[in-house]
Short mmCIF file of C-alpha atoms in Angstrom, two decimals:
data_model
loop_
_atom_site.label_atom_id
_atom_site.label_comp_id
_atom_site.label_asym_id
_atom_site.label_seq_id
_atom_site.Cartn_x
_atom_site.Cartn_y
_atom_site.Cartn_z
CA MET A 142 5.96 74.60 31.88
CA GLY A 143 6.95 71.69 29.62
CA ILE A 144 5.61 73.36 26.47
CA GLN A 145 7.36 76.61 27.43
CA ALA A 146 10.63 74.74 27.84
CA PHE A 147 10.03 73.08 24.48
CA ALA A 148 9.39 76.46 22.86
CA LEU A 149 12.45 78.06 24.39
CA SER A 150 14.59 75.14 23.25
CA LEU A 151 13.23 75.59 19.73
CA VAL A 152 14.06 79.30 19.88
CA ALA A 153 17.63 78.44 20.80
CA LEU A 154 17.76 75.83 18.05
CA ALA A 155 16.24 78.01 15.35
CA GLY A 156 19.55 79.37 14.17
CA THR A 157 20.83 75.86 13.45
CA ILE A 158 17.62 74.74 11.77
CA GLN A 159 17.30 77.60 9.34
CA ALA A 160 19.31 80.68 8.43
CA ALA A 161 16.66 83.11 9.59
CA VAL A 162 16.15 85.58 12.40
CA ILE A 163 15.43 83.74 15.64
CA PRO A 164 11.65 83.88 16.02
CA GLU A 165 10.07 85.72 18.90
CA ARG A 166 9.50 83.60 22.01
CA ALA A 167 5.90 84.81 22.32
CA ALA A 168 5.06 83.85 18.75
CA ILE A 169 6.20 80.26 19.21
CA LEU A 170 4.51 79.96 22.59
CA GLU A 171 1.20 81.16 21.13
CA LYS A 172 1.35 78.67 18.27
CA LEU A 173 2.36 75.73 20.45
CA THR A 174 -0.38 76.31 23.00
CA SER A 175 -3.08 76.80 20.37
CA SER A 176 -2.56 73.37 18.81
CA GLY A 177 -0.52 70.20 19.30
CA ALA A 178 2.98 71.17 20.34
CA CYS A 179 4.82 68.74 18.09
CA CYS A 180 2.78 69.42 14.95
CA ALA A 181 2.79 73.18 15.55
CA ALA A 182 6.55 73.27 15.93
CA LEU A 183 7.01 71.18 12.80
CA ASP A 184 4.63 73.43 10.89
CA TYR A 185 6.58 76.51 11.98
CA PHE A 186 9.92 75.23 10.73
CA LEU A 187 8.59 73.26 7.72
CA PRO A 188 5.84 75.50 6.34
CA GLY A 189 3.67 73.87 3.71
CA LYS A 190 5.02 70.40 4.48
CA VAL A 191 2.95 69.57 7.57
CA HIS A 192 -0.62 68.40 7.07
CA LEU A 193 -3.08 68.30 9.96
CA LYS A 194 -5.76 65.70 10.55
CA SER A 195 -8.67 67.02 8.52
CA ILE A 196 -10.97 65.72 5.80
CA LEU A 197 -10.26 69.01 4.02
CA ASP A 198 -6.51 68.42 3.83
CA LEU A 199 -6.20 66.47 0.59
CA GLU A 200 -2.52 65.62 1.07
CA TYR A 201 -3.24 64.20 4.53
CA GLN A 202 -6.02 62.05 3.05
CA ALA A 203 -3.94 60.96 0.05
CA SER A 204 -1.10 59.89 2.33
CA GLN A 205 -3.47 57.85 4.47
CA LEU A 206 -5.08 56.14 1.49
CA SER A 207 -1.71 55.21 0.01
CA PHE A 208 -1.08 52.62 2.74
CA TRP A 209 -1.59 49.08 1.46
CA SER A 210 -3.62 47.76 4.40
CA ALA A 211 -6.80 48.92 6.06
CA GLN A 212 -5.11 48.42 9.43
CA GLU A 213 -2.58 51.16 8.68
CA GLN A 214 -5.20 53.41 7.09
CA SER A 215 -7.29 53.19 10.27
CA LEU A 216 -4.64 54.99 12.36
CA LEU A 217 -4.97 58.78 12.43
CA PRO A 218 -1.80 60.76 13.13
CA SER A 219 -2.21 64.27 14.48
CA CYS A 220 -0.20 65.46 11.50
CA ILE A 221 1.73 64.09 8.55
CA VAL A 222 5.08 65.59 7.58
CA ILE A 223 5.93 65.27 3.87
CA PRO A 224 9.63 66.16 3.48
CA THR A 225 11.12 66.85 0.07
CA SER A 226 14.78 66.92 1.09
CA THR A 227 17.17 65.33 3.54
CA GLN A 228 17.42 68.68 5.30
CA ASP A 229 13.65 68.59 5.86
CA VAL A 230 14.01 65.20 7.52
CA SER A 231 16.87 66.49 9.65
CA THR A 232 14.79 69.47 10.79
CA ALA A 233 11.84 67.23 11.65
CA VAL A 234 13.99 64.80 13.64
CA LYS A 235 15.63 67.61 15.64
CA ILE A 236 12.22 68.90 16.68
CA LEU A 237 10.79 65.47 17.43
CA ASN A 238 13.84 64.48 19.42
CA MET A 239 13.54 67.64 21.50
CA GLY A 240 9.85 67.04 22.04
CA ASN A 241 10.46 63.48 23.22
CA GLN A 242 12.83 64.81 25.88
CA ILE A 243 10.03 66.90 27.42
CA SER A 244 7.23 64.76 28.81
CA ILE A 245 4.40 67.25 28.25
CA ALA A 246 5.33 67.50 24.57
CA ARG A 247 6.03 63.86 23.90
CA CYS A 248 6.46 63.59 20.14
CA LYS A 249 5.90 59.95 19.21
CA PHE A 250 6.28 59.40 15.49
CA ALA A 251 6.32 56.88 12.68
CA VAL A 252 8.32 56.76 9.46
CA ARG A 253 6.93 55.39 6.23
CA GLY A 254 8.04 54.84 2.68
CA ALA A 255 5.50 52.98 0.56
CA GLY A 256 3.73 51.70 3.68
CA HIS A 257 3.45 48.09 2.53
CA THR A 258 3.90 46.38 5.91
CA PRO A 259 0.30 45.50 6.79
CA HIS A 260 -0.03 45.50 10.56
CA ALA A 261 -1.24 48.64 12.32
CA GLY A 262 1.50 50.85 13.70
CA SER A 263 4.32 49.49 11.58
CA ALA A 264 4.61 52.76 9.63
CA ASN A 265 1.76 54.92 10.92
CA ILE A 266 0.65 56.16 14.34
CA ASN A 267 -2.42 57.34 16.21
CA GLU A 268 -2.28 60.86 17.68
CA GLY A 269 1.38 61.29 16.80
CA VAL A 270 3.42 62.37 13.80
CA THR A 271 3.91 60.34 10.64
CA ILE A 272 6.84 61.24 8.39
CA ASP A 273 5.82 60.32 4.84
CA MET A 274 8.94 59.88 2.71
CA GLN A 275 7.17 59.24 -0.61
CA SER A 276 8.12 62.60 -2.13
CA MET A 277 11.79 61.70 -1.78
CA ASN A 278 11.77 59.50 -4.85
CA GLN A 279 14.71 60.61 -6.96
CA VAL A 280 16.40 58.05 -9.24
CA VAL A 281 19.85 59.24 -10.42
CA VAL A 282 22.21 56.98 -12.36
CA SER A 283 25.93 57.77 -12.15
CA SER A 284 27.78 58.73 -15.34
CA ASP A 285 29.69 55.43 -15.32
CA LYS A 286 26.42 53.49 -14.82
CA LYS A 287 27.77 51.64 -11.79
CA ILE A 288 25.66 53.29 -9.06
CA VAL A 289 22.08 54.51 -8.80
CA LYS A 290 21.11 56.96 -6.07
CA ILE A 291 17.50 56.37 -5.06
CA GLY A 292 15.45 58.32 -2.55
CA ALA A 293 14.18 56.24 0.33
CA GLY A 294 10.55 57.07 -0.51
CA ASN A 295 10.70 55.26 -3.84
CA ARG A 296 8.46 52.43 -4.90
CA TRP A 297 10.05 49.90 -7.24
CA GLY A 298 7.56 50.89 -9.91
CA ASN A 299 9.31 54.26 -10.04
CA VAL A 300 12.87 52.90 -10.03
CA PHE A 301 12.83 50.05 -12.53
CA PRO A 302 11.53 51.84 -15.66
CA THR A 303 14.48 54.25 -15.52
CA LEU A 304 16.93 51.36 -15.26
CA ASP A 305 15.12 49.31 -17.93
CA GLU A 306 15.55 52.13 -20.44
CA MET A 307 19.30 52.04 -19.87
CA ASP A 308 19.61 48.20 -19.91
CA LEU A 309 20.62 48.25 -16.25
CA GLY A 310 19.50 46.32 -13.20
CA MET A 311 19.79 46.44 -9.41
CA VAL A 312 18.87 44.00 -6.67
CA GLY A 313 15.40 45.19 -5.65
CA GLY A 314 11.79 44.20 -5.21
CA ARG A 315 9.47 42.06 -7.30
CA VAL A 316 6.21 44.00 -6.92
CA SER A 317 5.95 47.56 -8.26
CA PRO A 318 4.06 49.22 -5.33
CA VAL A 319 6.44 47.88 -2.66
CA GLY A 320 8.82 50.46 -1.21
CA ALA A 321 12.59 50.54 -1.49
CA GLY A 322 13.20 51.68 2.09
CA GLY A 323 11.49 48.86 3.92
CA LEU A 324 12.56 46.12 1.55
CA ILE A 325 16.25 47.03 1.61
CA THR A 326 16.60 47.64 5.36
CA GLY A 327 14.74 44.38 6.03
CA GLY A 328 17.03 42.30 3.81
CA GLY A 329 15.44 42.15 0.37
CA ILE A 330 14.94 38.97 -1.67
CA SER A 331 15.08 39.65 -5.41
CA TYR A 332 14.92 37.90 -8.76
CA PHE A 333 18.63 38.78 -8.95
CA SER A 334 19.55 37.34 -5.53
CA GLY A 335 20.90 34.15 -7.06
CA ARG A 336 23.54 36.22 -8.83
CA TYR A 337 24.15 39.04 -6.35
CA GLY A 338 22.64 38.12 -2.98
CA LEU A 339 20.19 40.20 -0.96
CA ALA A 340 19.24 43.79 -1.71
CA CYS A 341 20.79 45.14 1.51
CA ASP A 342 24.16 43.65 0.53
CA ASN A 343 24.16 45.61 -2.72
CA ILE A 344 24.01 49.05 -1.14
CA GLU A 345 27.31 50.90 -1.35
CA THR A 346 26.27 53.86 0.82
CA PHE A 347 23.34 54.76 3.06
CA GLU A 348 22.50 58.41 3.71
CA VAL A 349 20.79 58.51 7.10
CA VAL A 350 19.47 61.13 9.51
CA LEU A 351 20.46 60.28 13.08
CA ALA A 352 18.52 61.01 16.27
CA ASN A 353 20.25 64.37 16.83
CA GLY A 354 19.44 65.47 13.29
CA THR A 355 22.93 64.86 11.93
CA ILE A 356 23.00 63.82 8.28
CA ALA A 357 25.46 60.92 8.12
CA THR A 358 26.71 58.51 5.50
CA ALA A 359 27.35 54.86 6.23
CA SER A 360 29.54 52.69 4.04
CA SER A 361 32.19 50.00 4.34
CA ASN A 362 34.81 52.64 5.22
CA ARG A 363 32.72 55.29 6.98
CA ASN A 364 30.53 54.53 10.01
CA SER A 365 31.03 50.90 9.06
CA ASP A 366 29.23 49.56 12.14
CA LEU A 367 26.13 51.58 11.26
CA TYR A 368 26.48 50.43 7.65
CA LYS A 369 26.33 46.79 8.70
CA ALA A 370 23.47 47.40 11.17
CA LEU A 371 21.32 49.06 8.50
CA LYS A 372 21.60 45.92 6.37
CA GLY A 373 18.66 44.14 7.99
CA GLY A 374 18.23 46.43 11.01
CA SER A 375 15.05 48.13 9.77
CA ASN A 376 14.06 51.41 11.52
CA ASN A 377 16.18 51.01 14.65
CA PHE A 378 18.99 53.49 13.97
CA GLY A 379 17.76 56.52 12.08
CA ILE A 380 15.84 57.55 8.98
CA VAL A 381 17.50 56.44 5.76
CA THR A 382 16.99 59.14 3.15
CA ARG A 383 18.99 57.76 0.22
CA PHE A 384 20.43 54.46 -0.97
CA ASP A 385 23.42 54.32 -3.32
CA ALA A 386 22.94 50.92 -4.93
CA LYS A 387 25.19 48.90 -7.22
CA LEU A 388 24.14 48.49 -10.83
CA PHE A 389 24.85 45.79 -13.40
CA PRO A 390 24.05 45.39 -17.12
CA GLN A 391 20.65 43.80 -17.62
CA LYS A 392 18.62 43.42 -20.79
CA ALA A 393 15.17 41.86 -21.21
CA PHE A 394 14.85 38.33 -19.85
CA TRP A 395 12.35 35.47 -19.60
CA GLY A 396 9.69 35.55 -16.90
CA GLY A 397 6.03 35.61 -16.04
CA SER A 398 3.55 33.28 -14.36
CA ILE A 399 2.72 29.60 -14.78
CA ALA A 400 -0.65 28.42 -13.41
CA GLN A 401 -1.06 24.72 -12.71
CA PRO A 402 -3.80 22.47 -11.32
CA ILE A 403 -3.51 21.28 -7.73
CA THR A 404 -3.28 17.69 -9.03
CA VAL A 405 0.43 18.27 -9.73
CA LYS A 406 1.10 19.35 -6.13
CA ASP A 407 3.44 16.48 -5.30
CA ASP A 408 5.41 16.97 -8.52
CA VAL A 409 5.75 20.68 -7.76
CA ILE A 410 7.01 20.00 -4.25
CA SER A 411 9.55 17.47 -5.54
CA PHE A 412 10.73 19.95 -8.18
CA PHE A 413 10.91 22.77 -5.65
CA THR A 414 13.14 20.92 -3.18
CA ASN A 415 15.52 19.89 -5.98
CA PHE A 416 15.53 23.43 -7.38
CA THR A 417 16.42 24.89 -3.95
CA SER A 418 19.40 22.61 -3.42
CA SER A 419 22.75 24.37 -3.87
CA SER A 420 23.98 21.32 -5.77
CA ASN A 421 21.48 22.24 -8.48
CA PHE A 422 21.86 25.99 -8.01
CA ASP A 423 21.24 28.15 -11.07
CA PRO A 424 22.10 31.77 -10.24
CA TYR A 425 19.89 33.13 -13.04
CA ALA A 426 16.69 31.41 -11.90
CA GLY A 427 14.14 33.08 -9.61
CA LEU A 428 10.98 31.41 -8.35
CA ILE A 429 8.01 32.01 -6.05
CA SER A 430 5.53 29.13 -5.86
CA ASP A 431 2.09 30.22 -4.66
CA PHE A 432 -0.66 27.90 -3.44
CA ALA A 433 -3.80 30.04 -3.57
CA TRP A 434 -7.31 29.19 -2.40
CA LEU A 435 -10.24 30.86 -4.15
CA ALA A 436 -13.55 30.04 -2.46
CA GLY A 437 -11.73 27.15 -0.81
CA ILE A 438 -10.52 25.70 -4.10
CA PRO A 439 -6.72 25.46 -4.31
CA SER A 440 -4.54 26.15 -7.32
CA ILE A 441 -0.84 26.70 -7.99
CA ILE A 442 0.67 29.81 -9.57
CA HIS A 443 4.42 30.25 -9.99
CA GLN A 444 6.14 33.60 -10.46
CA VAL A 445 9.18 32.78 -12.56
CA ALA A 446 12.22 34.72 -13.75
CA TYR A 447 15.30 33.69 -15.70
CA THR A 448 17.61 36.67 -15.85
CA ASP A 449 20.15 35.44 -18.41
CA SER A 450 19.18 37.62 -21.36
CA GLU A 451 20.86 35.26 -23.85
CA ALA A 452 19.01 32.13 -22.71
CA THR A 453 16.23 30.33 -24.56
CA TRP A 454 13.04 29.12 -22.89
CA PRO A 455 12.84 26.88 -20.96
CA PRO A 456 16.30 26.82 -19.37
CA PRO A 457 17.34 23.41 -17.97
CA SER A 458 16.76 24.46 -14.32
CA LEU A 459 13.09 25.30 -15.02
CA ALA A 460 12.32 22.78 -17.77
CA GLU A 461 10.81 20.18 -15.43
CA LEU A 462 8.42 22.73 -13.94
CA ASP A 463 7.48 24.09 -17.36
CA ALA A 464 6.73 20.56 -18.61
CA LEU A 465 4.06 19.92 -15.96
CA PRO A 466 0.41 20.44 -17.00
CA LYS A 467 -0.57 24.11 -17.19
CA VAL A 468 -3.82 25.98 -16.80
CA ALA A 469 -2.36 29.24 -18.11
CA THR A 470 0.97 30.97 -18.61
CA THR A 471 2.27 34.48 -19.31
CA ILE A 472 5.89 33.48 -19.89
CA ARG A 473 7.57 35.94 -22.24
CA LYS A 474 10.78 37.87 -22.71
CA ALA A 475 10.43 41.38 -21.28
CA GLU A 476 12.01 43.97 -19.04
CA LEU A 477 11.87 43.72 -15.25
CA SER A 478 9.17 46.38 -14.81
CA SER A 479 6.83 44.31 -16.99
CA PHE A 480 7.02 41.45 -14.48
CA THR A 481 6.79 43.63 -11.36
CA ASN A 482 3.74 45.36 -12.85
CA GLU A 483 2.14 42.02 -13.66
CA LEU A 484 2.49 40.81 -10.10
CA ALA A 485 1.21 44.16 -8.82
CA ALA A 486 -1.91 43.81 -10.98
CA THR A 487 -2.51 40.34 -9.57
CA LEU A 488 -2.29 41.64 -6.00
CA ALA A 489 -4.25 44.86 -6.59
CA VAL A 490 -7.44 43.27 -5.27
CA THR A 491 -5.92 43.38 -1.75
CA ASN A 492 -5.32 47.15 -1.77
CA GLY A 493 -7.02 48.92 1.12
CA ARG A 494 -8.26 45.68 2.68
CA LEU A 495 -7.39 44.02 5.95
CA ASN A 496 -4.12 42.20 5.29
CA LEU A 497 -1.75 39.97 7.22
CA PHE A 498 1.63 38.29 6.69
CA THR A 499 3.24 35.54 8.69
CA THR A 500 6.38 33.62 7.80
CA SER A 501 8.83 30.96 8.88
CA THR A 502 11.96 29.26 7.57
CA PHE A 503 12.85 25.60 7.32
CA ILE A 504 15.79 23.55 6.07
CA ASN A 505 15.69 21.89 2.68
CA ARG A 506 16.78 18.35 3.50
CA PRO A 507 16.26 15.73 0.76
CA GLY A 508 14.06 12.87 1.86
CA VAL A 509 12.52 14.91 4.70
CA THR A 510 11.46 18.27 3.32
CA GLU A 511 9.14 16.89 0.62
CA ALA A 512 6.91 15.18 3.19
CA PHE A 513 7.10 18.23 5.46
CA MET A 514 5.94 20.57 2.68
CA SER A 515 3.09 18.21 1.90
CA SER A 516 2.06 18.31 5.55
CA VAL A 517 2.27 22.11 5.55
CA TYR A 518 -0.03 22.13 2.54
CA ASP A 519 -2.52 19.95 4.45
CA LEU A 520 -2.42 22.31 7.44
CA ALA A 521 -3.01 25.29 5.16
CA ASP A 522 -5.78 23.57 3.26
CA GLN A 523 -7.62 22.94 6.54
CA VAL A 524 -7.34 26.63 7.44
CA ALA A 525 -8.63 27.63 4.00
CA LYS A 526 -11.71 25.47 4.58
CA GLU A 527 -12.29 27.05 7.99
CA PHE A 528 -12.07 30.50 6.40
CA LEU A 529 -14.86 29.89 3.88
CA SER A 530 -17.25 31.96 6.00
CA VAL A 531 -14.86 34.92 6.22
CA VAL A 532 -16.15 37.65 3.94
CA GLY A 533 -13.87 38.33 0.98
CA ILE A 534 -11.16 35.94 2.12
CA ILE A 535 -8.02 35.59 -0.01
CA PHE A 536 -5.61 33.01 1.37
CA THR A 537 -2.20 32.32 -0.20
CA MET A 538 0.78 30.22 0.83
CA SER A 539 4.06 31.04 -0.96
CA PHE A 540 7.32 29.10 -0.97
CA GLN A 541 10.62 30.78 -1.89
CA PRO A 542 14.08 29.24 -2.09
CA VAL A 543 16.74 30.80 0.14
CA SER A 544 19.71 28.66 -0.84
CA TYR A 545 23.07 28.81 0.89
CA ALA A 546 24.56 29.69 -2.49
CA MET A 547 22.36 32.79 -2.44
CA TYR A 548 22.57 34.10 1.12
CA SER A 549 26.28 33.33 1.55
CA LYS A 550 27.09 36.06 -0.98
CA SER A 551 26.74 38.64 1.81
CA ALA A 552 30.21 37.72 3.12
CA ALA A 553 31.82 39.36 0.09
CA THR A 554 30.20 42.71 0.97
CA GLY A 555 31.14 42.79 4.65
CA GLY A 556 28.10 40.92 5.93
CA ASN A 557 24.81 42.05 7.42
CA VAL A 558 22.94 41.55 10.70
CA LEU A 559 20.43 38.97 9.49
CA GLY A 560 22.43 36.13 11.02
CA LEU A 561 22.21 33.83 8.02
CA ASP A 562 25.99 33.53 8.08
CA ARG A 563 25.54 31.14 11.01
CA PHE A 564 24.11 28.54 8.65
CA THR A 565 25.27 26.41 5.74
CA ASP A 566 21.94 24.78 4.93
CA ASP A 567 19.77 25.46 1.94
CA THR A 568 16.55 26.85 3.35
CA ILE A 569 13.01 27.58 2.19
CA ASN A 570 10.88 30.53 3.21
CA VAL A 571 7.14 30.09 3.55
CA VAL A 572 4.89 33.14 3.83
CA PHE A 573 1.13 33.30 4.25
CA THR A 574 -0.63 36.32 2.82
CA VAL A 575 -4.20 36.69 4.07
CA SER A 576 -6.67 39.37 3.00
CA TRP A 577 -10.27 39.94 4.10
CA GLN A 578 -12.93 42.65 4.17
CA LEU A 579 -14.62 43.01 7.56
CA PRO A 580 -13.01 44.02 10.88
CA LEU A 581 -15.42 41.71 12.72
CA ASP A 582 -13.47 38.77 11.26
CA SER A 583 -10.04 40.13 12.23
CA ALA A 584 -9.62 38.51 15.64
CA ARG A 585 -10.65 35.13 14.29
CA VAL A 586 -8.39 35.33 11.24
CA GLU A 587 -5.35 36.53 13.19
CA ALA A 588 -5.76 33.88 15.91
CA ARG A 589 -6.09 31.06 13.39
CA VAL A 590 -3.12 32.22 11.31
CA LYS A 591 -1.04 32.52 14.47
CA LYS A 592 -1.94 28.93 15.35
CA LEU A 593 -1.06 27.81 11.82
CA GLU A 594 2.36 29.42 12.11
CA GLY A 595 2.89 27.73 15.49
CA ASP A 596 1.84 24.35 14.08
CA ILE A 597 4.31 24.69 11.21
CA VAL A 598 7.16 25.64 13.53
CA ALA A 599 6.35 22.70 15.82
CA LEU A 600 6.25 20.33 12.86
CA ALA A 601 9.58 21.64 11.53
CA LYS A 602 11.18 21.09 14.93
CA GLN A 603 9.71 17.61 15.11
CA ARG A 604 11.12 16.72 11.69
CA GLY A 605 14.53 18.26 12.54
CA ILE A 606 14.42 20.95 9.85
CA PHE A 607 13.53 24.07 11.87
CA ASN A 608 15.51 27.26 11.24
CA GLU A 609 15.06 30.22 13.61
CA PHE A 610 15.46 32.92 10.94
CA ILE A 611 12.27 34.97 10.44
CA TYR A 612 12.31 37.22 7.38
CA LEU A 613 11.44 40.63 8.82
CA ASN A 614 9.67 41.91 5.71
CA TYR A 615 7.05 39.15 5.99
CA ALA A 616 6.82 38.93 9.79
CA ALA A 617 3.52 39.06 11.67
CA PRO A 618 3.09 41.52 14.56
CA TRP A 619 3.37 38.70 17.12
CA GLN A 620 6.70 37.47 15.71
CA ASP A 621 10.18 38.63 16.76
CA PRO A 622 12.42 38.57 13.67
CA ILE A 623 15.23 40.51 15.37
CA ARG A 624 15.71 37.74 17.93
CA GLY A 625 16.01 35.31 15.02
CA TYR A 626 19.16 37.13 13.91
CA GLY A 627 21.03 35.45 16.78
CA GLN A 628 22.41 36.71 20.08
CA GLN A 629 25.66 38.05 18.64
CA ASN A 630 23.89 40.18 16.04
CA VAL A 631 21.32 41.45 18.54
CA ALA A 632 24.12 42.50 20.89
CA PHE A 633 25.88 44.24 18.01
CA MET A 634 22.70 46.09 17.02
CA LYS A 635 22.14 47.24 20.59
CA ALA A 636 25.67 48.62 20.73
CA VAL A 637 25.19 50.46 17.44
CA SER A 638 21.90 51.89 18.67
CA LYS A 639 23.50 53.18 21.87
CA ARG A 640 26.35 54.75 19.92
CA TYR A 641 24.32 56.58 17.29
CA ASP A 642 21.11 57.10 19.27
CA PRO A 643 22.15 57.31 22.94
CA GLY A 644 18.79 58.74 23.99
CA GLY A 645 16.88 55.87 22.39
CA LEU A 646 14.75 58.07 20.12
CA PHE A 647 14.23 55.31 17.54
CA GLN A 648 13.55 52.75 20.27
CA LYS A 649 11.07 54.76 22.36
CA GLY A 650 9.96 57.66 20.22
CA VAL A 651 9.25 55.43 17.21
CA PRO A 652 7.12 52.61 18.65
CA GLY A 653 6.36 50.93 15.33
CA GLY A 654 8.40 48.22 13.67
CA PHE A 655 10.51 45.43 15.14
CA LYS A 656 12.86 46.73 17.83
CA VAL A 657 16.26 45.58 19.08
CA GLY A 658 14.87 45.50 22.61
CA LEU A 659 16.82 48.12 24.57
#
């Protein structure tokens, strides 16, 4: 009876989904009862864009293999929808919403862009529907070169070359295969954040499909509450189909990697804390400092950018780091895509493997933070030694500055929901990236990394430099980054969810991702 009700509802809806003759009730009923109701209905209204679970369906297999992590690749949706237009997404959401209202045809689904979040279920689903946005990858620069319209399925490796050719830049990712959709709606730290703030704060307009299938726009003067919620709110409110991002002039600049021996660890930590301080803030300087263990042997590799195209190397803010002993360096003057491709090549070894992120934030307080970071290194080094028996282990600890001078820029764009506006401290983000080969090691690796994260948080609290913000784009499945946004922002997000998605489709029908907790 549930499937029949679903079919009859689709018959009634057909006229609004497509300008065609309403299909015969018997034809829909036959198709729905001969295969999965949700996938069959989607296939009927989106012919050629729905791919069923089969080793013979090459587009299904290609979509699955394009996930970064083995955890996501291991999930097998009943079908994958590959929309090529916003209207396709609207049609899919109308059908899925209807299916979720009828228990026998429960249409659980996932939404993915590049699929770079590693944990299982973040952007894929078992025995449900995955909407793969990767074909929606348009990059259109406005005639006045102030705005670029990018499809939500874009990877940065597709966006930046177009902008590089025009001597333009936008606040976006730092690794070519990472997706625009997830990075922007999770916040988005960029090499340009010192000058312009976070990626989400540089979006002028979001195009988004709501739970009822409505295609809406959200900006500072239209659906402004949804606009703010999407800036850090991830997949809680709808499916973003297009970002209209601000552009700025940008020519080739200095950047690349600097590899150093672990013997300069204390000098690097001292430099890093000084560099992060707003009193020394250089808006053109970008830095990620990686401590990487290969076969248990640690080394240091910095990813560096200096985005003032007129500068000479080294600029004063990076001169102290550049003067330390080096093992190797790739520093050169080039366009942004050269640097994002370089980092992608470095990380390519992790593609298709078991991968894990975990992250935390702490305050940069002179005289305290240096010793804390040294202790964090010791904790990580112990874990690296314990992981020597894990097959194919790659273990990296990365520090990134999140200075007040950087994150406070959001106020000028109407703010976001990340909750950083509660603070005035300079902060530092630490993220652990762990990659390994065999599922039999997964439980051990995840448990030990979870303990490491807990030990770091406890130590930060003990030293008085703990900050509750958890960067969603690096969060582990056991973490709750939304709660770290603060009670006021969580309450605001819940209200926005209830207004634009009163039935809770993106809370209940989309189980993956970090939820507002309705």
